[in-house]
Coordinates of C-alpha atoms in Angstrom, one line a residue:
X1 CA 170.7 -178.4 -9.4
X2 CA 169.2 -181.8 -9.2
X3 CA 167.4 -182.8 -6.5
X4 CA 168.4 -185.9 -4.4
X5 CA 166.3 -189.3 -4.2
X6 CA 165.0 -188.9 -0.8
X7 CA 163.9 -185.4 -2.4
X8 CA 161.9 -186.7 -5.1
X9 CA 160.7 -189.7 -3.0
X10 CA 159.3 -187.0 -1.0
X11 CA 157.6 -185.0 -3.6
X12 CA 156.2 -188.2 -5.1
X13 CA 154.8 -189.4 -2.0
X14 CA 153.3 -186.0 -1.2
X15 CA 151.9 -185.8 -5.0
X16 CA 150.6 -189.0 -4.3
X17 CA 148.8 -187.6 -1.3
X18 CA 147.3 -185.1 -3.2
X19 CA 146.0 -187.9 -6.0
X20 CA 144.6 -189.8 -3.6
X21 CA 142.2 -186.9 -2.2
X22 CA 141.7 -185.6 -5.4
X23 CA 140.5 -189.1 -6.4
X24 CA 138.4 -189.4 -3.5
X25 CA 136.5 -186.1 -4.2
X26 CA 135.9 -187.2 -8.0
X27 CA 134.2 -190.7 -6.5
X28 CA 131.8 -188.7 -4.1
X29 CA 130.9 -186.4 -6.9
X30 CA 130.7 -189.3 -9.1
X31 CA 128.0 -190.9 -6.7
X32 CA 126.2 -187.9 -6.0
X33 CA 125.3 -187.1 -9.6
X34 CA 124.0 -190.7 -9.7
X35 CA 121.5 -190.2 -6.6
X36 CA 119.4 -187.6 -8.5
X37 CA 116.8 -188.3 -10.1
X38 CA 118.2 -187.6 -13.2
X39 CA 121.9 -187.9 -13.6
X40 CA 123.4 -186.1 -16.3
X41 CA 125.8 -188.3 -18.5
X42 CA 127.7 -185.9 -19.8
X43 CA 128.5 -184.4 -16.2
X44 CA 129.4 -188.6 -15.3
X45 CA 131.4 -188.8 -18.5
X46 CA 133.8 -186.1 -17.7
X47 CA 133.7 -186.8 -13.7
X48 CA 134.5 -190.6 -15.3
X49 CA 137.1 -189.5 -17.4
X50 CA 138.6 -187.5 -15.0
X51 CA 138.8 -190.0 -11.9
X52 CA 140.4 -192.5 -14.8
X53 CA 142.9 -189.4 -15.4
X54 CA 144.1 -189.6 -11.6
X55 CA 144.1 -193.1 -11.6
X56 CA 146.5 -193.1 -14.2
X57 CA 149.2 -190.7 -12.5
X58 CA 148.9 -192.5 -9.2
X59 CA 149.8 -195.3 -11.0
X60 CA 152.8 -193.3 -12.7
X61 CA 154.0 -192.3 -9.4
X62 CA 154.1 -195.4 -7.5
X63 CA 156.1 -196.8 -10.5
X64 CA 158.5 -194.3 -10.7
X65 CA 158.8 -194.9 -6.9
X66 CA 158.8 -198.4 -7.0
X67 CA 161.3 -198.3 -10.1
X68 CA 164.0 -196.1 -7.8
X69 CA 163.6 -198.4 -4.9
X70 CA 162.4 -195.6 -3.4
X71 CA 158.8 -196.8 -2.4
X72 CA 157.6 -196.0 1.2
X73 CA 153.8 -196.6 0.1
X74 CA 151.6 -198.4 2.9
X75 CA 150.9 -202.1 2.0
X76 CA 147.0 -201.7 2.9
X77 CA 146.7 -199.6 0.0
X78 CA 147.1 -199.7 -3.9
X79 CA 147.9 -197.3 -6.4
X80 CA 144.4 -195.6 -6.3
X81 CA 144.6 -195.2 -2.7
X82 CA 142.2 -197.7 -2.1
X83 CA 142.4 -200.7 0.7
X84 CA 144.0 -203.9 -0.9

């Protein structure tokens, strides 16, 4: 069974939710590795890698959403859930 486009809208928008937190939590650890003393770059190289990772799929989801017409996304904020 196939699930209808308000459906996936809905999953999108609630995987985009998710993205957006996830991205969130990635920047704060992100900028707490690079208030000690002595930040580890391989720590900021994956936590880097990973926040680019996110970025990506947000931007996946808000094309498939925006490709269905099916895009209830705020205007105030882009892809990576940041103010515009």
């Amino acid at each position: 069974m196939k699930d209808s486009p308000r459906v996936k809208a809905f999953s999108l928008q609630v995987r985009l939710a998710q993205l957006r937190v996830k991205h969130q939590d990635v920047k704060a650890k992100i900028a707490s590795e690079l208030k000690r003393p002595a930040p580890c770059s391989l720590i900021l190289r994956g936590l880097k890698l990973r926040r680019l990772q996110i970025k990506d799929e947000l931007t996946r989801c808000v094309a498939t959403l925006k490709a269905h017409g099916l895009s209830r996304l705020s205007p105030q904020h882009s892809a990576s859930g940041e103010p515009a």
